[in-house]
PDB file of N, CA, C and O in Angstrom:
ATOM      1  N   UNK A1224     167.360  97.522  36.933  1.00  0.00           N
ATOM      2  CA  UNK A1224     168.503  98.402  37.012  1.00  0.00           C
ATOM      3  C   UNK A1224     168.259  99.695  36.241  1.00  0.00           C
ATOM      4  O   UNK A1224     168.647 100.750  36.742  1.00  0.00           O
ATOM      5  N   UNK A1225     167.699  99.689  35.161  1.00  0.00           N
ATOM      6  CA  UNK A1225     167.264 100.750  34.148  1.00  0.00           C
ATOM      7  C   UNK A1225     166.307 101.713  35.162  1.00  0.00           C
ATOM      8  O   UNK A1225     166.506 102.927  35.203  1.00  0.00           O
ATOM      9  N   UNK A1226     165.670 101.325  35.653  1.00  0.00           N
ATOM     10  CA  UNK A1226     164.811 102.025  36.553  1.00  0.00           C
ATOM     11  C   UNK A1226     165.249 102.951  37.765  1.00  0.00           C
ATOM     12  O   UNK A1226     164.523 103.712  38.404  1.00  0.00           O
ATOM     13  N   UNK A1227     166.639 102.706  37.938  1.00  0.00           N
ATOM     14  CA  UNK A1227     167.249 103.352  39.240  1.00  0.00           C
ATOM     15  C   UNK A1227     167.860 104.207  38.732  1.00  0.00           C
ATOM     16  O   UNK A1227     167.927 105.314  39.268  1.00  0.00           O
ATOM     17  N   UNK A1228     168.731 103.825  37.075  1.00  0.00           N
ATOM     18  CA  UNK A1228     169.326 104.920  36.573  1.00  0.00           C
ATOM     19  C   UNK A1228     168.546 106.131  36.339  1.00  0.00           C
ATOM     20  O   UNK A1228     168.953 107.269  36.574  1.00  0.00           O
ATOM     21  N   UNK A1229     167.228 105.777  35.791  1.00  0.00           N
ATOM     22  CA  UNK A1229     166.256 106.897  35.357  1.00  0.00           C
ATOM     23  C   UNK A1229     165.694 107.867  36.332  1.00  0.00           C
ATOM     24  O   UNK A1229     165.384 109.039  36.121  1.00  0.00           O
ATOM     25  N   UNK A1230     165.583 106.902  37.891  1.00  0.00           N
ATOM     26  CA  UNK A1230     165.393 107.787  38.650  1.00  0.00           C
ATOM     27  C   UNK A1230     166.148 108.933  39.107  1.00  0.00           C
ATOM     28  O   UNK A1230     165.706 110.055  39.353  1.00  0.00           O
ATOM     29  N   UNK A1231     167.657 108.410  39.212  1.00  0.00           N
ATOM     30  CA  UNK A1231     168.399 108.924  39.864  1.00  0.00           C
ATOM     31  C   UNK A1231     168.656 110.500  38.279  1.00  0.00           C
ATOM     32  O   UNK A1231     168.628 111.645  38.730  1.00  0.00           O
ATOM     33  N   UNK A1232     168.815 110.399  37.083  1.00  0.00           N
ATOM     34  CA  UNK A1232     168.707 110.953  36.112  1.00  0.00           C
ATOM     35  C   UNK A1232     167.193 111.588  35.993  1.00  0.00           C
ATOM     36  O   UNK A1232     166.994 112.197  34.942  1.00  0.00           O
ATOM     37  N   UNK A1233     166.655 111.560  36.452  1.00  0.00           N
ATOM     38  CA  UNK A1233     165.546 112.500  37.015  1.00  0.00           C
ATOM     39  C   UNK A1233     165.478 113.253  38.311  1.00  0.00           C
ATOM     40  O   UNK A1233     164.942 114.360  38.367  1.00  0.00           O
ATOM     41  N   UNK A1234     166.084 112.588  39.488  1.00  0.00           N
ATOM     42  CA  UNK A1234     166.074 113.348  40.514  1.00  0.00           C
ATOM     43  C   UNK A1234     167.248 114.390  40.122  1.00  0.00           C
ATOM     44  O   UNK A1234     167.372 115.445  40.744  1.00  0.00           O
ATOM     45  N   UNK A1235     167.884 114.125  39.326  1.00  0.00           N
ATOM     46  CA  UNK A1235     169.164 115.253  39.286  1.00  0.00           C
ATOM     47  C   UNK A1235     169.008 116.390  38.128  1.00  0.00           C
ATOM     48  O   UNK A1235     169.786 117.333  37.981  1.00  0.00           O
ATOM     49  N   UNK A1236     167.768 116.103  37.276  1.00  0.00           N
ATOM     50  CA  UNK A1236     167.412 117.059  36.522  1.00  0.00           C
ATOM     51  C   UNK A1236     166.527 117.672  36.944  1.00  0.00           C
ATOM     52  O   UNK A1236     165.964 118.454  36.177  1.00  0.00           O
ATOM     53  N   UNK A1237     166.047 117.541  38.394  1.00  0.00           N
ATOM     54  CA  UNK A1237     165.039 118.155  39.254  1.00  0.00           C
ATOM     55  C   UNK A1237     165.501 119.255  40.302  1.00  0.00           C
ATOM     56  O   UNK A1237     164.980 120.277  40.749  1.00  0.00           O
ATOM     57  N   UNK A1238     166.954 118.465  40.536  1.00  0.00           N
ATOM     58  CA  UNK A1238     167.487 119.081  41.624  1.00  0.00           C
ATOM     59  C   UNK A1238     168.435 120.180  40.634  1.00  0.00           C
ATOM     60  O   UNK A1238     168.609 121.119  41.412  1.00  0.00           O
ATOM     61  N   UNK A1239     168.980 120.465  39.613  1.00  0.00           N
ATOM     62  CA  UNK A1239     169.777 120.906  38.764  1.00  0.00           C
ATOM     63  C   UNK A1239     168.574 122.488  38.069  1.00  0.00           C
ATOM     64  O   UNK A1239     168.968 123.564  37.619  1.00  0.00           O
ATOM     65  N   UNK A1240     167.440 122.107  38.208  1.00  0.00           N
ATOM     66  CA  UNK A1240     165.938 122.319  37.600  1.00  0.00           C
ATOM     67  C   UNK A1240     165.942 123.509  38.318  1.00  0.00           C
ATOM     68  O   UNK A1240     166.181 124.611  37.823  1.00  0.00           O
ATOM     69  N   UNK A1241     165.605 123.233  39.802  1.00  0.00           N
ATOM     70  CA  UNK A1241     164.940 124.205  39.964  1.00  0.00           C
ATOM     71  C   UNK A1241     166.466 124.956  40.846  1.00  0.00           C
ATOM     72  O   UNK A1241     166.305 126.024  41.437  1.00  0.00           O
ATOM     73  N   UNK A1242     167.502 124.456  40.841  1.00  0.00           N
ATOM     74  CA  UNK A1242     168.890 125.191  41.396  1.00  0.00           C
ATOM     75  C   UNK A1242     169.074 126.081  40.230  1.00  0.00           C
ATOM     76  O   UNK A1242     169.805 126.949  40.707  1.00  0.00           O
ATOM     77  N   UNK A1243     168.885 126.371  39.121  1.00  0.00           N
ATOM     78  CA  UNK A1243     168.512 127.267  38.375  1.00  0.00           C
ATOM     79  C   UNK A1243     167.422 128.160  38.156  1.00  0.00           C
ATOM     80  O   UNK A1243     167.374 129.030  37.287  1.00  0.00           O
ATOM     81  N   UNK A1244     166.591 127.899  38.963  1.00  0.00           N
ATOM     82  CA  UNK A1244     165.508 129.184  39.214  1.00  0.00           C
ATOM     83  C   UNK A1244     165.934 129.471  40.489  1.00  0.00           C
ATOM     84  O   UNK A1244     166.147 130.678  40.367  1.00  0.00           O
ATOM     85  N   UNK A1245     166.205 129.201  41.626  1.00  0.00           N
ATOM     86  CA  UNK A1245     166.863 129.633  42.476  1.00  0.00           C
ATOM     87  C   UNK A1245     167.920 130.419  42.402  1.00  0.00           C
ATOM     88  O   UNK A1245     167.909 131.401  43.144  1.00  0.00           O
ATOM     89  N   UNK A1246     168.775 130.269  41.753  1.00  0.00           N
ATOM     90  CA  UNK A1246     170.519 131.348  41.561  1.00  0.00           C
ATOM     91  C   UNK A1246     169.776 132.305  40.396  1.00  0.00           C
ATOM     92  O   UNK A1246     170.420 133.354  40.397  1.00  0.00           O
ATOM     93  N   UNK A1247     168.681 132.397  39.389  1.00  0.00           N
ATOM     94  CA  UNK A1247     168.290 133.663  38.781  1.00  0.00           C
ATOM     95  C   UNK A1247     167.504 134.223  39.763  1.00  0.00           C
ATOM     96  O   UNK A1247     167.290 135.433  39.687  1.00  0.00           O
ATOM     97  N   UNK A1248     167.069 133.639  40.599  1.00  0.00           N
ATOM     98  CA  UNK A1248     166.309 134.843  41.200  1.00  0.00           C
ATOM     99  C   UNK A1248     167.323 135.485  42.204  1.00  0.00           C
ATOM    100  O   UNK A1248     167.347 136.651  42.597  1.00  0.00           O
ATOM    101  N   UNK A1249     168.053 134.576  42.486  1.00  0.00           N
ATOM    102  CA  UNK A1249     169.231 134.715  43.599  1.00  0.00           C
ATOM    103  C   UNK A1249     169.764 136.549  43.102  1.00  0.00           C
ATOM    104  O   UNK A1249     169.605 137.685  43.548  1.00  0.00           O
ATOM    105  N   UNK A1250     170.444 135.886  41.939  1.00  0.00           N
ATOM    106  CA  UNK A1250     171.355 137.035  40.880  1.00  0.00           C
ATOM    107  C   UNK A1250     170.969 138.126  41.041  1.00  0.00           C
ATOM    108  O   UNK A1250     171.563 139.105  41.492  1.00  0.00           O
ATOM    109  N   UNK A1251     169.630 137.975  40.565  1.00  0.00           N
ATOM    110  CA  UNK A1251     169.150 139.096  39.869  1.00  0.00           C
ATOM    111  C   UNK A1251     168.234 139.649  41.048  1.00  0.00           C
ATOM    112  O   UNK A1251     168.049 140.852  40.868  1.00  0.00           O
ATOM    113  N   UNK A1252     167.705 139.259  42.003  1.00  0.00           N
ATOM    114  CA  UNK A1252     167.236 140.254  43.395  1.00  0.00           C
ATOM    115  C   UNK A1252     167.846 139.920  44.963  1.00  0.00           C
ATOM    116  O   UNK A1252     167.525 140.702  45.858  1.00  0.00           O
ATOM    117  N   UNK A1253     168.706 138.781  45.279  1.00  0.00           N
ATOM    118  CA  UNK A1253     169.399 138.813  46.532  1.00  0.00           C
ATOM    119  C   UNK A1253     170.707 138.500  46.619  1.00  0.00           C
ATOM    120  O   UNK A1253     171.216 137.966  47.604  1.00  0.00           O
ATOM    121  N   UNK A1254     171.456 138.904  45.321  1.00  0.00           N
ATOM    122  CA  UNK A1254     172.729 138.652  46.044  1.00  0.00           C
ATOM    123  C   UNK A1254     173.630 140.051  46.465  1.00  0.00           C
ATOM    124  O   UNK A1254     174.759 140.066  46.955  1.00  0.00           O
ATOM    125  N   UNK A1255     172.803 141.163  46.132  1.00  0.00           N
ATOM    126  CA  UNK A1255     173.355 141.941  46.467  1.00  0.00           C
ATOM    127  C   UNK A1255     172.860 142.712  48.643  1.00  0.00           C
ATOM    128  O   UNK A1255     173.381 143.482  49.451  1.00  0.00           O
ATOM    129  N   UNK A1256     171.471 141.720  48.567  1.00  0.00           N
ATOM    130  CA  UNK A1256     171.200 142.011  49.830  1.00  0.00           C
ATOM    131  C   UNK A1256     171.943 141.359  50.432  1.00  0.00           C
ATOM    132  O   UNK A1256     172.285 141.945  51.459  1.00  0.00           O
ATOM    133  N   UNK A1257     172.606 139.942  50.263  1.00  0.00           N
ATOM    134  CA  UNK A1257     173.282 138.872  50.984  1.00  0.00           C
ATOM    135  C   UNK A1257     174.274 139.772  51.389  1.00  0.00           C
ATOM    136  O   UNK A1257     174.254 140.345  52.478  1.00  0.00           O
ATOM    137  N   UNK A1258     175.583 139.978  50.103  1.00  0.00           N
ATOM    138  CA  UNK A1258     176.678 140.036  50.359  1.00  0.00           C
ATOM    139  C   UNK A1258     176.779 141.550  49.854  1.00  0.00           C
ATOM    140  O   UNK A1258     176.381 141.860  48.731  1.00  0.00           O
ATOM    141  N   UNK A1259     177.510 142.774  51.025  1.00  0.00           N
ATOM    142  CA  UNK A1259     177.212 143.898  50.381  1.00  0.00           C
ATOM    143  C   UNK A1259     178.552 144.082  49.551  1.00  0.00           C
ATOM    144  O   UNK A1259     178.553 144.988  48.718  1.00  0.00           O
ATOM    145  N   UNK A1260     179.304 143.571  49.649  1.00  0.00           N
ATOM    146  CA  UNK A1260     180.472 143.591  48.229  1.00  0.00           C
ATOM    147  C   UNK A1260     180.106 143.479  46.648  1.00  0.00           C
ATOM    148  O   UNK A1260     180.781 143.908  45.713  1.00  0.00           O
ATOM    149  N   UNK A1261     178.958 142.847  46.595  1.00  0.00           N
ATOM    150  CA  UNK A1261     178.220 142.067  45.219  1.00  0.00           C
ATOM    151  C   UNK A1261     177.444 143.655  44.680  1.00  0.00           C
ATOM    152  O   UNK A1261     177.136 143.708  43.489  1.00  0.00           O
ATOM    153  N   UNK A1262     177.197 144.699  45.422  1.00  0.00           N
ATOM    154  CA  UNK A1262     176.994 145.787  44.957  1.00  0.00           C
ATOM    155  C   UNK A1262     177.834 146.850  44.150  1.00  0.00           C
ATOM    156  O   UNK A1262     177.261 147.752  43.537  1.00  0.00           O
ATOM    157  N   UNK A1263     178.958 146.746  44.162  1.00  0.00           N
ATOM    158  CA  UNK A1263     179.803 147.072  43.127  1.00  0.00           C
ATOM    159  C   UNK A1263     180.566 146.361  41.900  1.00  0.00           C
ATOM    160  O   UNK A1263     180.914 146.817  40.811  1.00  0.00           O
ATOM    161  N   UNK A1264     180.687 145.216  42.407  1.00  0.00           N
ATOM    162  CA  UNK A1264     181.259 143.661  41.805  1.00  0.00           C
ATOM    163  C   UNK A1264     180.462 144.201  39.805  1.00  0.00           C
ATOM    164  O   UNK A1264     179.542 144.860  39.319  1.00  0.00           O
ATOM    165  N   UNK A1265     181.544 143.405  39.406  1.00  0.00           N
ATOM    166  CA  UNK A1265     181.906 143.552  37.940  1.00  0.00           C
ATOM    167  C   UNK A1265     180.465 143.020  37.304  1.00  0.00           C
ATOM    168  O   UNK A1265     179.834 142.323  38.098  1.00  0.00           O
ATOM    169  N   UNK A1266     179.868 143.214  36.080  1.00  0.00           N
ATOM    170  CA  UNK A1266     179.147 142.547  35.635  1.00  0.00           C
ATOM    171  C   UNK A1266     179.496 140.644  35.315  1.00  0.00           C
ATOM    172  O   UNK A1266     178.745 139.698  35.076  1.00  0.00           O
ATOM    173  N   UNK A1267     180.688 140.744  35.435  1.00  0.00           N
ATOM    174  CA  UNK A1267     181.124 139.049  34.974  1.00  0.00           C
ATOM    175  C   UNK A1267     181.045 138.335  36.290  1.00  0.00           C
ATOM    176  O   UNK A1267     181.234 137.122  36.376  1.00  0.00           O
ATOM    177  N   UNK A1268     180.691 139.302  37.579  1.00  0.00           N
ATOM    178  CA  UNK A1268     180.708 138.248  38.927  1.00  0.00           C
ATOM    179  C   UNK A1268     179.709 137.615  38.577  1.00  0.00           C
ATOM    180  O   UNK A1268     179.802 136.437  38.233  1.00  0.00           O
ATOM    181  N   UNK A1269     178.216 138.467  38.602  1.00  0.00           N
ATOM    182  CA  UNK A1269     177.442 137.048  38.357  1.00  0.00           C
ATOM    183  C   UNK A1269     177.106 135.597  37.968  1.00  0.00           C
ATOM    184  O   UNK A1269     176.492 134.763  38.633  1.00  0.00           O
ATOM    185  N   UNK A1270     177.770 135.460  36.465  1.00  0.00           N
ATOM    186  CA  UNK A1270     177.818 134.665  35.719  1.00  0.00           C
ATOM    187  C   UNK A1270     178.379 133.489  35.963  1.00  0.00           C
ATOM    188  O   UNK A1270     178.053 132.332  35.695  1.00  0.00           O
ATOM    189  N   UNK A1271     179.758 134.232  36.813  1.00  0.00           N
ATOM    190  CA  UNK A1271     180.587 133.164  37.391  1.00  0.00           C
ATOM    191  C   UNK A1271     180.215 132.462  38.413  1.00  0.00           C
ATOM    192  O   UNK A1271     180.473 131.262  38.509  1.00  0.00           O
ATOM    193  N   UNK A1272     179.510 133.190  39.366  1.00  0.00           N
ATOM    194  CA  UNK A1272     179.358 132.124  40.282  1.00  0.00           C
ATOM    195  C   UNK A1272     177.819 131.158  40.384  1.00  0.00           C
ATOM    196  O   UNK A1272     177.375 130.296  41.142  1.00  0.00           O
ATOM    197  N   UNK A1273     177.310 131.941  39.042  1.00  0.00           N
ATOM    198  CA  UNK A1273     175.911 131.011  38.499  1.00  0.00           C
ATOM    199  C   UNK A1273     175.735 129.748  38.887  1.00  0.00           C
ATOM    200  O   UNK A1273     174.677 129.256  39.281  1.00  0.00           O
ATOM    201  N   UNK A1274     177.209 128.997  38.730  1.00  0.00           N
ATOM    202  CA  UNK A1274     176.843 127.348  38.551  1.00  0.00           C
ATOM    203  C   UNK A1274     176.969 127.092  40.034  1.00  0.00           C
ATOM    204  O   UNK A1274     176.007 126.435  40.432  1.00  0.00           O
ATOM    205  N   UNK A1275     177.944 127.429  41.101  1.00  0.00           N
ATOM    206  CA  UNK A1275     177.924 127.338  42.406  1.00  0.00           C
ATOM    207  C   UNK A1275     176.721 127.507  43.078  1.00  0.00           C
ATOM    208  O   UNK A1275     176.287 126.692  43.892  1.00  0.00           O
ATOM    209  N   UNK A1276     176.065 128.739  42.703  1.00  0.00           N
ATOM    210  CA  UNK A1276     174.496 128.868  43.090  1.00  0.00           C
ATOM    211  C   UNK A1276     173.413 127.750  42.722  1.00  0.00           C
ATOM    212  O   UNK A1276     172.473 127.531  43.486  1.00  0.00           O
ATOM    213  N   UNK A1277     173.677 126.644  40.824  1.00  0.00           N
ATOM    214  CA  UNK A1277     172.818 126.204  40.944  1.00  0.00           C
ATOM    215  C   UNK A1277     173.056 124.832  41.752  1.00  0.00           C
ATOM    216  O   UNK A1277     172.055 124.276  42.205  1.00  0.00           O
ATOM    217  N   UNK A1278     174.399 124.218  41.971  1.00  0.00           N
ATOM    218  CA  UNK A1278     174.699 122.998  42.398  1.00  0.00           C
ATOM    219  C   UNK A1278     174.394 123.521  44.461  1.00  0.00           C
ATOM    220  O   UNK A1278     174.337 122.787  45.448  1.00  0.00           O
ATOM    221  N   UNK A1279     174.318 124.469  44.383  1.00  0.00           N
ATOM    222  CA  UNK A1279     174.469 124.470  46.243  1.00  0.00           C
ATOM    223  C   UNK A1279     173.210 125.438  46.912  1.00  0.00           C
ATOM    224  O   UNK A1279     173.277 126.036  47.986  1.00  0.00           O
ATOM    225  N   UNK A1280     171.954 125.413  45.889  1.00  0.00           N
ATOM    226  CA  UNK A1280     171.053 126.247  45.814  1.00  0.00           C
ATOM    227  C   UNK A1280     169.908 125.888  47.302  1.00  0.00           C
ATOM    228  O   UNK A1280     169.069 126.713  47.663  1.00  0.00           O
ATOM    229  N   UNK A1281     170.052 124.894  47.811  1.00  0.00           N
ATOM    230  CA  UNK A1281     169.691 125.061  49.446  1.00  0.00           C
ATOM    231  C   UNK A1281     170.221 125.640  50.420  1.00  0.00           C
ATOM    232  O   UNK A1281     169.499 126.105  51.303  1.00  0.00           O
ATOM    233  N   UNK A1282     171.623 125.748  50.487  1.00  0.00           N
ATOM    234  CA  UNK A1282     172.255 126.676  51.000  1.00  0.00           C
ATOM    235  C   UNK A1282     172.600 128.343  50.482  1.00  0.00           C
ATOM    236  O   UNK A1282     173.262 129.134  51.152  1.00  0.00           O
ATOM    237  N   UNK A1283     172.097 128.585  49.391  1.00  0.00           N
ATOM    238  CA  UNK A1283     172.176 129.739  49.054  1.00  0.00           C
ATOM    239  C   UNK A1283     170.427 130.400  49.078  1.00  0.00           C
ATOM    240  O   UNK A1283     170.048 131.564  48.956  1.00  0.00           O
ATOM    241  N   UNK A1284     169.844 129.472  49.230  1.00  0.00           N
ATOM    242  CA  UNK A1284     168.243 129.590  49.420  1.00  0.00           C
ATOM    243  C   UNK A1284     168.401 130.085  51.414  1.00  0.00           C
ATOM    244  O   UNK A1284     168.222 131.235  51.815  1.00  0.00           O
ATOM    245  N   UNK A1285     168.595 129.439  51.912  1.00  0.00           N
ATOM    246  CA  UNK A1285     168.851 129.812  53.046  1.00  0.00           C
ATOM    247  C   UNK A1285     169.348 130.806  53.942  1.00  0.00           C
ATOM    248  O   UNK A1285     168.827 131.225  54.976  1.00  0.00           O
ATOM    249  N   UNK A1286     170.536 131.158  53.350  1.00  0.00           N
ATOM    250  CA  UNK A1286     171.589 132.141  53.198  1.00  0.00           C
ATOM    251  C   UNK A1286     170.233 133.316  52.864  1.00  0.00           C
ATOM    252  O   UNK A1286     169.794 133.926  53.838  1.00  0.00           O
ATOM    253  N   UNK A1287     169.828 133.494  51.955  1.00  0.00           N
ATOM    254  CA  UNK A1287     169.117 134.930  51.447  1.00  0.00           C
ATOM    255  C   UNK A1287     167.994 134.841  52.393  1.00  0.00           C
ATOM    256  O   UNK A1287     167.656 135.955  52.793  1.00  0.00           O
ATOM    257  N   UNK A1288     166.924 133.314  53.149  1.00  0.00           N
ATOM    258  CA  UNK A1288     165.771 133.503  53.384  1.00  0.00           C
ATOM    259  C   UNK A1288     166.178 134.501  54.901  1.00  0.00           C
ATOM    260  O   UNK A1288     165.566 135.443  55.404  1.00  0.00           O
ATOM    261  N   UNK A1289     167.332 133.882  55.272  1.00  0.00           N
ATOM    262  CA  UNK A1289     167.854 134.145  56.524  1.00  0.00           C
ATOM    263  C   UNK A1289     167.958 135.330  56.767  1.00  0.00           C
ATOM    264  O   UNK A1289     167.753 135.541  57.962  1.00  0.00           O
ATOM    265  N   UNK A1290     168.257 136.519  56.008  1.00  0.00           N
ATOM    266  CA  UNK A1290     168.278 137.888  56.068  1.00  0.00           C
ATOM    267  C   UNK A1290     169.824 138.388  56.745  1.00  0.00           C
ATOM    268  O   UNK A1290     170.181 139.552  56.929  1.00  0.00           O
ATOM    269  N   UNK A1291     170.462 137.356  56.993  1.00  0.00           N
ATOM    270  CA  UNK A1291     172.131 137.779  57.014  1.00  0.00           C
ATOM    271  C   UNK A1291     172.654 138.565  56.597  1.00  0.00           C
ATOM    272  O   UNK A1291     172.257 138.362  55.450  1.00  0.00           O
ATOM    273  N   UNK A1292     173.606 139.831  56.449  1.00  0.00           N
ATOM    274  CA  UNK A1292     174.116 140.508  55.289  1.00  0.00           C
ATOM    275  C   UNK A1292     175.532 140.229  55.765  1.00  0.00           C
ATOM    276  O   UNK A1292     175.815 140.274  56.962  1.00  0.00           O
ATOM    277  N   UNK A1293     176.942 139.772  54.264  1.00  0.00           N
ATOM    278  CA  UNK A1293     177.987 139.978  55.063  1.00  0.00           C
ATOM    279  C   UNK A1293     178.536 140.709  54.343  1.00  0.00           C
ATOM    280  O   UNK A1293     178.119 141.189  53.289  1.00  0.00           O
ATOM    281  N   UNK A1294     179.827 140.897  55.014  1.00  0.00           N
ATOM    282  CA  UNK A1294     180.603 142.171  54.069  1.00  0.00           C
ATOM    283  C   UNK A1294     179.875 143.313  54.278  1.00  0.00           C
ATOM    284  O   UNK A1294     179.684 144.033  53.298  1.00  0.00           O
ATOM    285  N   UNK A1295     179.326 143.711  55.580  1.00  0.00           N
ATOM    286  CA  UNK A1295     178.819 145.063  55.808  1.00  0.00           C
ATOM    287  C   UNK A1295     180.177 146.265  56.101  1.00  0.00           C
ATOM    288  O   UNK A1295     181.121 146.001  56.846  1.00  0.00           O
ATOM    289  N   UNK A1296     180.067 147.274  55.531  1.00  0.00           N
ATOM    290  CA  UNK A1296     180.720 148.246  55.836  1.00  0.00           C
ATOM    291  C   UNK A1296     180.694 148.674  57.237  1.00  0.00           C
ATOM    292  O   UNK A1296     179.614 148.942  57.763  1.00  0.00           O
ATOM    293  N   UNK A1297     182.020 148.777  58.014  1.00  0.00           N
ATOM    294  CA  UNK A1297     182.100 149.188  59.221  1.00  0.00           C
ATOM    295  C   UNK A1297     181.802 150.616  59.589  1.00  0.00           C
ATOM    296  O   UNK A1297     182.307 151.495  58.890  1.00  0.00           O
ATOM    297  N   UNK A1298     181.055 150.942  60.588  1.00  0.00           N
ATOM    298  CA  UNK A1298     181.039 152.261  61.130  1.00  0.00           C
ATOM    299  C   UNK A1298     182.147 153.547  61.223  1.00  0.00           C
ATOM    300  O   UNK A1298     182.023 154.764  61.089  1.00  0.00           O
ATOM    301  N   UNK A1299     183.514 152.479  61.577  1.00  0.00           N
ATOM    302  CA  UNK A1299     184.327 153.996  61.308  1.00  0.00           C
ATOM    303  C   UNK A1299     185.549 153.957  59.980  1.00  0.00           C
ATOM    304  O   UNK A1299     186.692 154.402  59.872  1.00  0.00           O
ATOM    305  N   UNK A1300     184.635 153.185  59.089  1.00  0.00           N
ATOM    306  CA  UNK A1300     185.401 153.235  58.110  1.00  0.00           C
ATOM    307  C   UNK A1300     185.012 154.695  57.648  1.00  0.00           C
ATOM    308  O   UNK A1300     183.986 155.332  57.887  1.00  0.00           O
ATOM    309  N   UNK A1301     186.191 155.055  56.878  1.00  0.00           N
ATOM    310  CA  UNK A1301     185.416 156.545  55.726  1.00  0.00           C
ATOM    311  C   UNK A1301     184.788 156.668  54.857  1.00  0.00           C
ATOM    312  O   UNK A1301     184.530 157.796  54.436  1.00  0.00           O
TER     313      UNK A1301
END
C-alpha cells in the first residue's frame, strides 16, 4: 500500500513539476501572444492566474503550441 501512495505522491510532484515550468514560460513569453487582452492587463494578472496555468498546464501548453490568438481587436473598432 505504501508503494501506491509514493507513487501516486510522485506522479503529482511530477505533474505539479513541470506545470510550473510550463506557466513561467507561459507568463513570461506566451500569454500575451495567446490572449491579446493580457497585453495591457495589470502586473497582478499574472500571478493570479499562475496556479491555473500550473494545475491545467496541458491545456495551456496546447492553447500557445496551437498559435490561436483570442481577444483579437476587431477591424472596425477605433
Amino acid at each position: 500500500m505504501m508503494e501506491i501512495a509514493e507513487t501516486i505522491v510522485l506522479a503529482l510532484g511530477a505533474w505539479f513539476g513541470f506545470g510550473a515550468l510550463v506557466a513561467l514560460a507561459f507568463l513570461t513569453f506566451g500569454v500575451s501572444r495567446v490572449d491579446a487582452a493580457a497585453r495591457g492587463a495589470s502586473f497582478l494578472f499574472r500571478p493570479i492566474i499562475f496556479l491555473g496555468c500550473v494545475v491545467l498546464w496541458p491545456a495551456v501548453l496546447v492553447r500557445w503550441l496551437s498559435g490561436v490568438t483570442i481577444n483579437k481587436p476587431h477591424a472596425d473598432d477605433p
